[in-house]
Structure formats: structure tokens, C-alpha cells
Coordinates of C-alpha atoms in Angstrom, one line a residue:
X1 CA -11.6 -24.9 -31.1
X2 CA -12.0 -21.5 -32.8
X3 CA -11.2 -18.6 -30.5
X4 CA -14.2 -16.8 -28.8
X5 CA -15.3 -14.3 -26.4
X6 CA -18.4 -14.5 -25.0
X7 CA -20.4 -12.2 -23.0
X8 CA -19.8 -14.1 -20.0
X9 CA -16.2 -13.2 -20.7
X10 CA -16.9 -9.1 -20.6
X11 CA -19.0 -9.6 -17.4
X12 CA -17.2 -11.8 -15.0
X13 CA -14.4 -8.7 -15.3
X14 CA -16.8 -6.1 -14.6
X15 CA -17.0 -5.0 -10.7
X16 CA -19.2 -7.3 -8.9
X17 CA -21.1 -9.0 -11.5
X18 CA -22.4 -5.8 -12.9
X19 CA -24.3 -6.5 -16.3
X20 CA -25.1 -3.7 -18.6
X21 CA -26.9 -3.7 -22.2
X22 CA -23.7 -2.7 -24.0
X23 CA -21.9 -6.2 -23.0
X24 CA -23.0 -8.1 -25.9
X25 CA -21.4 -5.0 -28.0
X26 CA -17.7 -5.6 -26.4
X27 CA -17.9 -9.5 -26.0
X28 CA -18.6 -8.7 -30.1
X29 CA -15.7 -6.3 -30.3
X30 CA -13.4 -8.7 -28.8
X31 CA -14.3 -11.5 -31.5
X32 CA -13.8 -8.8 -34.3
X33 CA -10.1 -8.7 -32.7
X34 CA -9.4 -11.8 -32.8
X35 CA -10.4 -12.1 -36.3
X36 CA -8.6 -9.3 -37.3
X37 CA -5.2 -11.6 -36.2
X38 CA -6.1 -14.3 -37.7
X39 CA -3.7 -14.7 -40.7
X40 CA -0.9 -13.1 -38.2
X41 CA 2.2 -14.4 -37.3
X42 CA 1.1 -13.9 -34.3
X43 CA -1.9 -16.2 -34.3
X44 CA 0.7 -18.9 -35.3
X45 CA 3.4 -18.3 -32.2
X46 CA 0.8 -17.4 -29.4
X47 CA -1.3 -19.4 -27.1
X48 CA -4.7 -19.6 -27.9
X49 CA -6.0 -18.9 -24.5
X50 CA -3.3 -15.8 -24.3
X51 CA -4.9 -14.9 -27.2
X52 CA -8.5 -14.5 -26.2
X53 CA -7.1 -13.2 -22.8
X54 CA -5.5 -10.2 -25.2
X55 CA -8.7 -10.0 -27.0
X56 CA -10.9 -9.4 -23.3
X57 CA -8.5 -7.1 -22.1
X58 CA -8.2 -4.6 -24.7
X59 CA -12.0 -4.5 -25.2
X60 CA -12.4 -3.8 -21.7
X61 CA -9.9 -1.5 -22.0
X62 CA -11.8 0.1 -25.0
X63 CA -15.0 -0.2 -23.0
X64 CA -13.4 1.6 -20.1
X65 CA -12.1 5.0 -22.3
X66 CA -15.3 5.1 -23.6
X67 CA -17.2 5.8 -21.0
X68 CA -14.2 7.5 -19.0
X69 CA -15.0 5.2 -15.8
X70 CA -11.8 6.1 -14.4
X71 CA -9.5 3.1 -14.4
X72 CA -7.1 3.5 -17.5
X73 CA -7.1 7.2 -16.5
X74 CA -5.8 6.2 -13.1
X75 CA -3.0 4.3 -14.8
X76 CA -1.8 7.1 -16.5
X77 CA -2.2 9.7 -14.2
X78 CA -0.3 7.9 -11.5
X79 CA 2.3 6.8 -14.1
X80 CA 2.8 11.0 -14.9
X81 CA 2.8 11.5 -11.6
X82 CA 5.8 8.8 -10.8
X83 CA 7.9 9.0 -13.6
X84 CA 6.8 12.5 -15.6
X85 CA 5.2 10.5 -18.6
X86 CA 1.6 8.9 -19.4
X87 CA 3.1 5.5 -20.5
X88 CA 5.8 3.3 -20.1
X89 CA 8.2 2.2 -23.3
X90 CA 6.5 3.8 -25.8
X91 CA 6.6 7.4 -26.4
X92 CA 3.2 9.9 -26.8
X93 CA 2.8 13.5 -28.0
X94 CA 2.0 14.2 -24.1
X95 CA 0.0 17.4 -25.4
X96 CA -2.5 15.3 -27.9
X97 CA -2.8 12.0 -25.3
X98 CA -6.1 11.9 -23.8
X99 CA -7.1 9.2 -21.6
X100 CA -10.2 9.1 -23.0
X101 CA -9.1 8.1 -26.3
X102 CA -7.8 5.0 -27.8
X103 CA -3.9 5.4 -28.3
X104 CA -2.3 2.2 -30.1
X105 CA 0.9 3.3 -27.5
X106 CA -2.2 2.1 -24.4
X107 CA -2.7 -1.6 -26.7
X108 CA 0.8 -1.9 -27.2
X109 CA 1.5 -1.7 -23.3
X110 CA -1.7 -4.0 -22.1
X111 CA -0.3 -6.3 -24.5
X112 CA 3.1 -6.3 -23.4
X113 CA 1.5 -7.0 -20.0
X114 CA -0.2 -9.6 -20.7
X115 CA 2.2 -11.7 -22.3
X116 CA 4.6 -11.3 -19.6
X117 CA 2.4 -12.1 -17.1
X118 CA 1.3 -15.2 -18.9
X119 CA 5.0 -15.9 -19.1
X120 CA 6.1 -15.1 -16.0
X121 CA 9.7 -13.7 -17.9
X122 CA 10.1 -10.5 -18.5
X123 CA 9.6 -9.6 -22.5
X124 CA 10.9 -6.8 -24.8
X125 CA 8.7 -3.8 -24.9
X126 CA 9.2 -4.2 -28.7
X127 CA 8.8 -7.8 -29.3
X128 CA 7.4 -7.5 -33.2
X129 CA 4.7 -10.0 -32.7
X130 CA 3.3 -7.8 -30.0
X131 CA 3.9 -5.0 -32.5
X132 CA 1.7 -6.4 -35.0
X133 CA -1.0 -7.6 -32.9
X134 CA -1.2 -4.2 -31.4
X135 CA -1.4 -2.4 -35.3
X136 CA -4.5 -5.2 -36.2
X137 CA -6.0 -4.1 -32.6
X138 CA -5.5 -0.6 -33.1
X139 CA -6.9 -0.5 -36.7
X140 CA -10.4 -2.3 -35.2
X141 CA -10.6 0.0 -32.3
X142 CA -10.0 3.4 -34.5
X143 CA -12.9 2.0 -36.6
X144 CA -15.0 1.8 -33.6
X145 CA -14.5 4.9 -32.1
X146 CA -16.9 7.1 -33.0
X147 CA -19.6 4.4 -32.9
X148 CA -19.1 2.1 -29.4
X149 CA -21.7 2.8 -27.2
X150 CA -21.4 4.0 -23.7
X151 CA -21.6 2.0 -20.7
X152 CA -23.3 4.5 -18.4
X153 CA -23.6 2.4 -15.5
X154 CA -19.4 1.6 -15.7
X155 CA -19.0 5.0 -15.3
X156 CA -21.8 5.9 -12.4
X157 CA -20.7 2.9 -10.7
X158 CA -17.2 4.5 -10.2
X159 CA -18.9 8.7 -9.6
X160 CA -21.8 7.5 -7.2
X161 CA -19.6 5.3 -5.2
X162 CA -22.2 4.1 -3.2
X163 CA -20.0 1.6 -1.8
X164 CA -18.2 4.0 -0.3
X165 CA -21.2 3.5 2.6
X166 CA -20.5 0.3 3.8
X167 CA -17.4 -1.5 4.4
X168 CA -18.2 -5.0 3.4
X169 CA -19.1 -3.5 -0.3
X170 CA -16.2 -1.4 -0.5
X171 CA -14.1 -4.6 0.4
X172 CA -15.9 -6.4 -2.8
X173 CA -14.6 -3.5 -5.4
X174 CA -11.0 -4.1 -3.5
X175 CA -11.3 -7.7 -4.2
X176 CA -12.2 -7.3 -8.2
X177 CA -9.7 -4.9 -8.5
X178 CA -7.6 -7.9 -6.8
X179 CA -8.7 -10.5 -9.2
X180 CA -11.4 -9.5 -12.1
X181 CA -9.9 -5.9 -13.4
X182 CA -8.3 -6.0 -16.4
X183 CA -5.9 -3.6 -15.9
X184 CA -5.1 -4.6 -12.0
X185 CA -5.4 -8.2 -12.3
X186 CA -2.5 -11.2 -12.7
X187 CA -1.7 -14.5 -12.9
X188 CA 0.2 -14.0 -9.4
X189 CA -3.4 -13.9 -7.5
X190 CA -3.5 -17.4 -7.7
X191 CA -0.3 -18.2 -6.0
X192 CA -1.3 -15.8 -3.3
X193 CA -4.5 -17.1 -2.5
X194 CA -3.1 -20.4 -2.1
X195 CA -0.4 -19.4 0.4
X196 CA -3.1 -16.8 2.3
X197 CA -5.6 -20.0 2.4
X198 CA -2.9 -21.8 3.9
X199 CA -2.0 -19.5 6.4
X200 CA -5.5 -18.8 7.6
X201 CA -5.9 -22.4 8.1
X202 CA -3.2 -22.5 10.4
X203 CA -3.6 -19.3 12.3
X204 CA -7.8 -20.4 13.0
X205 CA -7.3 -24.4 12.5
X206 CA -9.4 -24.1 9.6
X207 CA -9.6 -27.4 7.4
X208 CA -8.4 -26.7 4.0
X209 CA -11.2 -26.5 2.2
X210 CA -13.3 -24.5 4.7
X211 CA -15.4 -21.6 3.2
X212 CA -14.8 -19.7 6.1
X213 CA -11.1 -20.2 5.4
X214 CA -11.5 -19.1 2.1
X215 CA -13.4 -15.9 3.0
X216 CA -10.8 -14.8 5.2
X217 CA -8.5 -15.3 2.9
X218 CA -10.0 -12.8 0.0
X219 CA -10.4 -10.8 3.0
X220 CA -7.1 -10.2 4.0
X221 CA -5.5 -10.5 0.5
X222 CA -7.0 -7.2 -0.7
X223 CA -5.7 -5.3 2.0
X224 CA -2.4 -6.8 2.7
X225 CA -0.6 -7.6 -0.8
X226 CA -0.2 -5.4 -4.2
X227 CA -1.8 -5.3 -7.5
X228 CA -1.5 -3.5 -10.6
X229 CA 1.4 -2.1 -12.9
X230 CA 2.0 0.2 -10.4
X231 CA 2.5 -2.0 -7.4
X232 CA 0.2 -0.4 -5.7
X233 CA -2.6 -1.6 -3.0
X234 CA -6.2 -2.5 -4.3
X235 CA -7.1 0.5 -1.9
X236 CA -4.8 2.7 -3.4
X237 CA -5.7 1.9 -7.1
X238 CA -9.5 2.7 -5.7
X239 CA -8.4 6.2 -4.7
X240 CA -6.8 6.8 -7.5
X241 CA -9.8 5.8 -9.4
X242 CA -12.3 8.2 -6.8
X243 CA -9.9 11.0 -8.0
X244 CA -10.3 10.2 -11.9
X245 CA -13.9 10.6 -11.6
X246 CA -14.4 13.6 -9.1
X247 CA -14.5 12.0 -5.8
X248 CA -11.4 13.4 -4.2
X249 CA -13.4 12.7 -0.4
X250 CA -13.9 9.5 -1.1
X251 CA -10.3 9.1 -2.4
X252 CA -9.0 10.4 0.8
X253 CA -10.9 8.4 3.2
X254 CA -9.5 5.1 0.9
X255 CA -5.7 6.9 1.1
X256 CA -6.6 6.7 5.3
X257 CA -6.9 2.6 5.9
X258 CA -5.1 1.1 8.1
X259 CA -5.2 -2.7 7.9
X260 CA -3.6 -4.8 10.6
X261 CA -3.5 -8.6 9.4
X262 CA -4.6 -11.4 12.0
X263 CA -3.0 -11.4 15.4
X264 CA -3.3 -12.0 19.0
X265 CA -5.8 -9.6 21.0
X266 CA -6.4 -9.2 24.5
X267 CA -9.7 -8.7 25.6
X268 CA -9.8 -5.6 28.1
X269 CA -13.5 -4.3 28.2
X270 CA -16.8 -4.3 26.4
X271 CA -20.0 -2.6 26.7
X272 CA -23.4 -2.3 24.5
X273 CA -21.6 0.1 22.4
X274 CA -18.0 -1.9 21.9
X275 CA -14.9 -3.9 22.6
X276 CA -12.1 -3.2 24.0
X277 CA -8.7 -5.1 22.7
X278 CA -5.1 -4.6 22.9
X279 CA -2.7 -6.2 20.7
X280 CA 0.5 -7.3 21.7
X281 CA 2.4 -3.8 20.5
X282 CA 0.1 -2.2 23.3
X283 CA -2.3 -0.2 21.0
X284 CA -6.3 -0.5 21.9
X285 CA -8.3 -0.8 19.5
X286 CA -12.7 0.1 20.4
X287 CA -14.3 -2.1 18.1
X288 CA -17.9 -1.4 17.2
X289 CA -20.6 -4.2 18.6
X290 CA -22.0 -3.5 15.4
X291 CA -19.4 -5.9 14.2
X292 CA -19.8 -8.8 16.8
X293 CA -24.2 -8.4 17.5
X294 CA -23.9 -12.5 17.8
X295 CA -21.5 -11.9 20.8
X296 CA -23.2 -12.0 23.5
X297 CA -22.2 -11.0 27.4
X298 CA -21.7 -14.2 28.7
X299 CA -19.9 -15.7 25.9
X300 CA -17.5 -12.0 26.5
X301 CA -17.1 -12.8 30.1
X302 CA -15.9 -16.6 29.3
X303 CA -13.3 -15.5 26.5
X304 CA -9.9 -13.6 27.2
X305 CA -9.4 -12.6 23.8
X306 CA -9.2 -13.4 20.0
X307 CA -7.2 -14.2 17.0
X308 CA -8.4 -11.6 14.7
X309 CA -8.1 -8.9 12.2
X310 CA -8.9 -5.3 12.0
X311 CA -9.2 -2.5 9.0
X312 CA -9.8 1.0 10.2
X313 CA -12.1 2.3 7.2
X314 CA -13.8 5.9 7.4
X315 CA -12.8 6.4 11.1
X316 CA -13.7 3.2 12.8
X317 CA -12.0 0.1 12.9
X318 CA -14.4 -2.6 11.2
X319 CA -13.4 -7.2 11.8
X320 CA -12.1 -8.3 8.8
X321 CA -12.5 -11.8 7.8
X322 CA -13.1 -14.8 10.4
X323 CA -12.0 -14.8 13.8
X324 CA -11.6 -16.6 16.8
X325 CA -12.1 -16.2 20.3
X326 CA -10.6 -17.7 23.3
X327 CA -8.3 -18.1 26.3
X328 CA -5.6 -16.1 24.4
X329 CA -4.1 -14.9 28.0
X330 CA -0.6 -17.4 27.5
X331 CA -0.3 -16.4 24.3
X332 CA -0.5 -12.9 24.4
X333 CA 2.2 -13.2 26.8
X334 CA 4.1 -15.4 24.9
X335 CA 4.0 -13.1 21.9
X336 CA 5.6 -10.1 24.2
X337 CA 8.1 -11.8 25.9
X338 CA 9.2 -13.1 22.2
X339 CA 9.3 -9.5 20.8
X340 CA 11.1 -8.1 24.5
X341 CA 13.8 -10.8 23.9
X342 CA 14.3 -10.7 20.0
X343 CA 13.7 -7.3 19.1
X344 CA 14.5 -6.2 15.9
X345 CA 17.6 -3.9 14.5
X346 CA 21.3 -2.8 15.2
X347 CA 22.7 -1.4 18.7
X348 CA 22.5 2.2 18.0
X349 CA 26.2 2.8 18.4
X350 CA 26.7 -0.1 15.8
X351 CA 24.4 1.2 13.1
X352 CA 25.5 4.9 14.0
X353 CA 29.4 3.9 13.1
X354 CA 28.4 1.5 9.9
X355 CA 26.6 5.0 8.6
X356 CA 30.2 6.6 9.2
X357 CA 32.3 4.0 7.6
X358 CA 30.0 4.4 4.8
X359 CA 29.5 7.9 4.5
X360 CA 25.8 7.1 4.7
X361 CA 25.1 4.5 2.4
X362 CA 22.8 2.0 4.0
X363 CA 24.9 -0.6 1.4
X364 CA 28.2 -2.7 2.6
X365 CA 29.8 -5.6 0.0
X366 CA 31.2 -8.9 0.6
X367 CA 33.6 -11.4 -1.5
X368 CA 31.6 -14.2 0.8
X369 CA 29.9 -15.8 3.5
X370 CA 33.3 -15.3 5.9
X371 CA 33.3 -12.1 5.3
X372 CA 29.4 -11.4 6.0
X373 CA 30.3 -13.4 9.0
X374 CA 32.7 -11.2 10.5
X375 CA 30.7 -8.2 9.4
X376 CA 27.5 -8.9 11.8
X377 CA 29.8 -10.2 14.5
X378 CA 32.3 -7.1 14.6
X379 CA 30.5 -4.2 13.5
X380 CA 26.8 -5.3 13.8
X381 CA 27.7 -6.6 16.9
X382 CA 25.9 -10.3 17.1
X383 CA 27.8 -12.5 19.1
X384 CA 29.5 -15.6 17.3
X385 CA 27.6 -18.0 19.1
X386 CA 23.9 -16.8 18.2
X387 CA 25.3 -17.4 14.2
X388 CA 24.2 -20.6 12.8
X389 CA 25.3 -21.9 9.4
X390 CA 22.9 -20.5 7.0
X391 CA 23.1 -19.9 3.0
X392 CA 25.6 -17.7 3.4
X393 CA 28.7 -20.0 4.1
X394 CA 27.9 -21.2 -0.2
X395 CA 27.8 -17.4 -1.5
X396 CA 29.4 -14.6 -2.9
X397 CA 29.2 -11.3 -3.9
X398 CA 26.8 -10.6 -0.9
X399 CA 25.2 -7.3 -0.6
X400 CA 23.9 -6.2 2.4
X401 CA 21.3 -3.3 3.2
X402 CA 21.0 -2.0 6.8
X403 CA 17.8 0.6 6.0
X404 CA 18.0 1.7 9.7
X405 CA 19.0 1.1 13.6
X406 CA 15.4 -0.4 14.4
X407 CA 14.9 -3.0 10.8
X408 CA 16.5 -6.1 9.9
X409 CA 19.7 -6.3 7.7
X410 CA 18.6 -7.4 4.1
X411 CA 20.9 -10.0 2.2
X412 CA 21.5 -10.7 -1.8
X413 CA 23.2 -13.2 -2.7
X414 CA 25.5 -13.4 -6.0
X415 CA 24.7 -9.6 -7.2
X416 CA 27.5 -7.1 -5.5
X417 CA 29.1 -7.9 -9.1
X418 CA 26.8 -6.1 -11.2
X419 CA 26.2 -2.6 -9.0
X420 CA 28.4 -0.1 -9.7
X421 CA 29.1 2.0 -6.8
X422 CA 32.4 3.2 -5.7
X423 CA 32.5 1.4 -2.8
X424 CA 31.9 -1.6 -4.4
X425 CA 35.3 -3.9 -5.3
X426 CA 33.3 -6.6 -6.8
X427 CA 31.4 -4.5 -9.7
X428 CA 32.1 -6.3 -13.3
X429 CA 33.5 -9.4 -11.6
X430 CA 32.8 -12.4 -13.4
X431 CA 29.7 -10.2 -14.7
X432 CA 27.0 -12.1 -16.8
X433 CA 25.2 -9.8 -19.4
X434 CA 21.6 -10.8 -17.6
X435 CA 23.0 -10.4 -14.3
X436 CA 21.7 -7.2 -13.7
X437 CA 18.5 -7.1 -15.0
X438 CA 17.4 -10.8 -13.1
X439 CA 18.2 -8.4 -10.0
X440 CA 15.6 -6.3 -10.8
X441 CA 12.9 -8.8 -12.5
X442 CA 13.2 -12.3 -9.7
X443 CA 11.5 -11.2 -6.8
X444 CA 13.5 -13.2 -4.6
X445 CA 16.9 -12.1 -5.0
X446 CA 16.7 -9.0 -3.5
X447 CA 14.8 -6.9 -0.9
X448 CA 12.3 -4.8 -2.3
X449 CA 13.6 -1.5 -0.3
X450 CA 17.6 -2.6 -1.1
X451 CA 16.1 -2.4 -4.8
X452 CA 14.4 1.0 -4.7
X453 CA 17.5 2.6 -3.2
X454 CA 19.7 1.0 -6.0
X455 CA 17.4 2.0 -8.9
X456 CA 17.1 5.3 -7.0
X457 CA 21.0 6.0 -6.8
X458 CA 21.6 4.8 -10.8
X459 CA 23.3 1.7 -9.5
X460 CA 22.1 -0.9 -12.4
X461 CA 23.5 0.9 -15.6
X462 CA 23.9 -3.1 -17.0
X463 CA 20.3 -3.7 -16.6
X464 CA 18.9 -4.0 -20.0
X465 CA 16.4 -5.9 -22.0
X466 CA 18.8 -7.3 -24.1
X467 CA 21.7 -9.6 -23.3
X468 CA 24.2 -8.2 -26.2
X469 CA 24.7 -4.5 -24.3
X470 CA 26.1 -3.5 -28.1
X471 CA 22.1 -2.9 -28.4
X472 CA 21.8 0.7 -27.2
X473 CA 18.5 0.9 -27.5
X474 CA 17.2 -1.6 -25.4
X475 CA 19.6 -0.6 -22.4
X476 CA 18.4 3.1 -22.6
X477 CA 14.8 1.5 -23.1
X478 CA 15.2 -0.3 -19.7
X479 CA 17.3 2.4 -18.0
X480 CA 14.5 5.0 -18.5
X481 CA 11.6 2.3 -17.2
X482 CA 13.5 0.6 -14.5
X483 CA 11.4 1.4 -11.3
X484 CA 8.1 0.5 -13.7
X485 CA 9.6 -2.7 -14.6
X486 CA 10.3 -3.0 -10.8
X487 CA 7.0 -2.1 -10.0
X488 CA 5.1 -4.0 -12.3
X489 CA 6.8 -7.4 -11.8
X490 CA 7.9 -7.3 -8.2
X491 CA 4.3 -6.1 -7.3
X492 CA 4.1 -6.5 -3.6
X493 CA 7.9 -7.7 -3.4
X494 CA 8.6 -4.0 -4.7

């Protein structure tokens, strides 16, 4: 089968089904890319579907520095902002980049994206194939320029932000950003959704295939989990768009939600104006009845509370998702006499004498399990008894990260060999060349905070996008984009 875009392609990534004259122009363009690589290399070695999937993005990408609707401009602007740069791996004149201009450095990175993502391994930044896709891309887009029409209603979409009204529609350009943008989007949604799905079902008794289930689901997802090469919430990539494009209010009333994902309430008032709940950390929340008008007084008088979840959007907090209401007394109480008895974090005397021995480092190493063993039962204090045998009893080269007297220690397993700290007796130990750079690129190797503070302190120098460390290049390439390539893989595990 030939490859194709169609229009239908152009507008399912658009926010909310939004249609606009100029579609059938880009669902054009996109064909002209793909016939532009059609005697490639390229053509040859790649998927056909990661193929078209180049082909959308990169005319929505067009599309969208045309009309200046504020997403690609978010990108870079929050990239400068992070890491003093407009791009990642490939160099610009910073003083002749303009976001609303085509740059073959932009197609270069989307495409690098893409392919990874359709991968799921992390790829060289200058894998030729991408190279020479990115040329035959470049050379159709520069053509185009000056000629591509506008899509007005992209960019008035983003400046009007009449969404911004209403929380259920402002929740819907969360969500595309979530799974439709061609910039924010990846193939990790899907995962996700399956494992929110799951976990609705079981917190509301949902069957599997409820559409209530589902609903909550999306609902939560948007708020709760992070998107984007930036690793950043769909929220967050919303304000940075509202900035792009002049709305700095509306960006800060997105930078002020506060989501809290679905938990135990107890019911402790109501009137015609709200509800009263408290949640199990003892914070009351007045709901507005604006939310619950099929709740009526009776059925309030019957019920002691509900499973549910809350988003405080433009000072009020609004229901998000499903919930359920019930006689939630028993396990209200349950909830706080589990978090009195297992409360998490270090005796303060424990953690303040580990920040001693370590002259502050939140980072202690271990040859193995023993020794990881004796750690928490000496020095964080855990009693032997409350140790069970866990993964730790096969390991070695244990890290462990103690962020803070009142947070859980964070374990990774098999790494203390490739970070190089001078505390560390186990840097270079039976060391393989990839070592270093799975650390930062597996997601579940290591905490996302034990990361940050390792990338932070210069504690990777190995990590490198080539195994053969003779290749300068590609260690200095990965060395100068290490929190990015953090970022953008670990997403909501960075």
C-alpha cells in the first residue's frame, strides 16, 4: 500500500476536532514529503507507518510556525529557558532562530523524536538516515514557505482561549495535548491509559469496559502524568502555550492547579451552595453544588462520604471524573490509622547523622544486599524484624537516595559502578560501556529525583550515545543534553 496522508490524518491532531479550510493544504504537504523520500535510503530501512507518522508531524509542525499558534514556540522557549539553548543536539545561530520559521535543526529534532518513540530505544541524534530524511523535508518545507496558507483559527483558538471559561473544555485541550498534539504526544499514552483504566475499575468497581471507567480515566490522566519532551504536565505545556501567544493571566491561572487523584472523603456538611469533605490528610475541601445538581438532600443525608477526585481550577475546586458515594465512615478511618502507624521517612536524629556522615549528600553506596541490610537497620534505624527478603538479598552495586527526613529511601540496583563520586568505592567496577547511559534512558532503574540530583552534580561523565567512548563526540553530545534526554524519555518517571 502506497504511503498517504489524508485530511483525516491533519485533523484528528488538531485540538478537539477543529477543521479549518487550510487542512486539505497540509494533509497535501505531507504527501509531497513523503514523495520527496521516496528513492531514500530511508524509505528502504523505515517503517512504513513510522513513515507517514514523520510525514503528519512535520506538516503539523509546518502548519503550526505558520500561523505562530504557540506550540513549537513553547518548545523552544521552555527549552532556552532550562538549558540556555532553543534546541537540543543540534546547534542554531541563536540570533537568526525564529520560532516562526522553519529551521531544518526543528525537523531534524521531531524526527529524532519520533523514531525513538516508535522504538522505544534511545537513538543517535545524528543517525544519517534521520539526516537525510530531514534534508528531503527541509528542501519541501523551504519551498513552501512563502506560499502555505495560514490557519487563522489554529492560532485564535490558542489567543481567545475561550476554554479558559469552563473547566470541562479546558480539560479537553489537556487531554489533546495528552494524546492528539504532535509535539506533546507518545506512544507511552497507551500504556498509561491501560494501567489508569485499570485502576479506576478497581478503586469504583467499574467493569472493564465501562465508559464511565474510561472517562475517568482520560480524566485523571491529564492531570496526573507528564507529556512532552519536556516532561512537563499537559497543564503546564498549556501555560506555556497561553504565554507564547499573549495570555500570560490565563497562563497563570493554568500554573495554579492543584489536582488531587481519587481518594477517600468524608462527608462533613452541605448546603444549597456546597459540600463539605475532608480527606484523610485533614484538609476540607467546599465543593460547589454546581458540580453535584443530581444530588439531592436526602440522598446527602443517607451517604457518609465518597471516593472521588478533585482539581482546583481558577479558585474553586471542580469533581473530576466519576465518583462514588457511600458509607465511607470505616474506611476513612482505616485510611488514617494506616498512615498514623506507617508514616513515611527517617527518625530525625537518623537522617540528621546520615547528612553528617555524608557531608550532605543525600547518596550512600553498597557492594550488596548485606550491606543495604545493615545500613537501614543501624543507621536508618528499622528494626531487623520488620525486614523481609526483598530484591535486595540478589544485588549489587546498590545506590541509595534518602531526599529527606519525611520521604522514602529510593533504591538502584546494579549502577553504584558507573557514578563517579568520591565517596563512591564501586565507580568503574566491572563497568559496561552502556552502563551509564541505560541509568539515565530505563525508567525503572532509578528514582526520578535520585537521577536529577546525579545529572545535576556531573555524576554520569560515561553516559554517552555511543558504546565505544573513543567517540568524543557522541559523549560530549550526550553530556551537554543529558537532563533533556532525561526529560524526554523518563517523561513522568523524570
Amino acid at each position: 500500500m502506497p504511503l498517504h496522508v489524508s485530511v483525516q490524518d491533519i485533523q484528528r491532531m488538531h485540538p478537539i476536532g477543529m477543521e479549518s479550510t487550510t487542512d486539505l493544504y497540509y494533509a497535501k504537504l505531507g504527501n509531497q514529503l513523503l514523495k520527496s523520500i521516496q528513492r531514500t535510503e530511508a524509505k528502504r530501512e523505515f517503517d512504513s507507518n513510522l513513515l507517514e507518522i514523520m510525514a503528519i508531524k512535520t506538516a503539523l509542525y509546518f502548519e503550526d510556525v505558520i500561523c505562530d499558534s504557540g506550540v513549537w514556540r513553547s518548545f523552544v522557549n521552555k527549552h532556552k529557558a532550562l538549558y540556555g539553548k532553543s534546541l537540543p543536539f543540534y546547534p542554531v545561530d541563536e540570533k537568526d532562530y525564529f520560532a516562526d520559521e522553519p529551521h531544518k535543526e526543528d525537523i531534524r529534532y521531531l524526527l529524532w523524536e519520533a523514531l525513538r518513540d516508535w522504538e522505544q530505544v534511545l537513538v543517535h541524534p545524528k543517525d544519517e538516515l534521520l539526516e537525510e530524511i530531514a534534508d528531503k523535508f527541509y528542501e519541501v518545507l523551504d519551498a513552501e514557505f512563502e506560499k502555505a496558507p495560514i490557519n487563522e483559527g489554529m492560532r485564535q483558538f490558542f489567543e481567545e482561549a475561550t476554554f479558559m471559561t469552563d473547566f470541562i473544555r479546558m480539560r479537553e485541550v489537556l487531554q489533546w495535548l495528552w494524546m492528539s498534539c504532535y509535539l506533546t504526544e507518545g506512544h507511552h499514552k497507551f500504556d498509561i491509559a491501560e494501567e489508569m483504566i485499570d485502576e479506576i475499575c478497581e478503586k469504583l468497581h467499574f467493569e472493564y469496559q465501562d465508559p464511565r471507567a474510561i472517562y475517568a480515566a482520560f480524566s485523571q490522566m491529564v492531570f496526573r502524568y507528564k507529556c512532552g519532551p519536556l516532561a512537563l504536565y499537559p497543564s503546564e505545556w498549556l501555560a506555556q502555550i497561553m504565554e507564547a501567544v499573549g495570555n500570560q493571566p490565563y497562563a497563570e491561572i493554568l500554573r495554579k492547579i492543584d489536582y488531587r487523584k481519587y481518594e477517600v472523603y468524608l462527608l462533613e456538611g452541605y448546603n444549597t451552595l456546597s459540600i463539605q469533605l475532608r480527606n484523610t490528610q485533614d484538609e476540607l475541601f467546599i465543593i460547589s453544588m454546581d458540580g453535584y445538581s443530581d444530588m439531592s438532600p436526602e440522598t446527602l443525608r443517607k451517604t457518609e462520604g465518597c471516593v472521588a477526585s478533585f482539581v482546583r481550577f481558577n479558585g474553586r475546586w471542580e469533581p473530576n471524573g466519576m465518583d462514588s458515594w457511600g458509607n465511607f465512615r470505616k474506611a476513612y478511618e482505616d485510611i488514617k490509622e494506616h498512615q498514623k502507624r506507617y508514616a513515611i521517612g527517617l527518625p530525625p536524629k537518623n537522617y540528621e547523622q546520615l547528612m553528617n556522615d555524608s557531608g550532605g549528600s543525600p547518596l550512600f553506596y553498597f557492594r550488596n544486599g548485606k550491606e543495604v541490610r545493615e545500613f537501614i537497620n543501624k543507621r536508618v534505624g528499622i528494626p531487623k524484624k520488620m525486614m523481609r527478603p526483598t530484591k535486595l538479598d540478589d544485588e549489587e552495586f546498590i545506590v541509595a537516595y534518602v531526599p529527606s527526613v519525611s520521604e522514602s529511601i529510593a533504591f538502584a540496583y546494579g549502577v553504584a559502578n558507573c557514578v563517579k563520586d568520591p565517596r563512591n568505592p564501586f565507580y568503574g567496577m566491572r563497568y559496561h560501556d552502556d552502563d551509564a547511559m541505560m541509568l539515565v534512558a530505563e525508567t525503572d532503574i532509578c528514582d526520578g529525583a535520585m537521577l536529577r540530583y546525579m545529572i545535576q552534580h556531573q555524576m554520569l561523565p560515561d553516559a554517552s550515545f555511543c558504546e565505544n567512548h573513543e567517540d568524543k563526540e557522541s559523549l560530549q553530545l550526550a553530556q551537554d543534553n543529558l537532563d533533556f534526554i532525561a526529560r524526554t524519555v523518563r517523561r513522568e518517571k523524570y
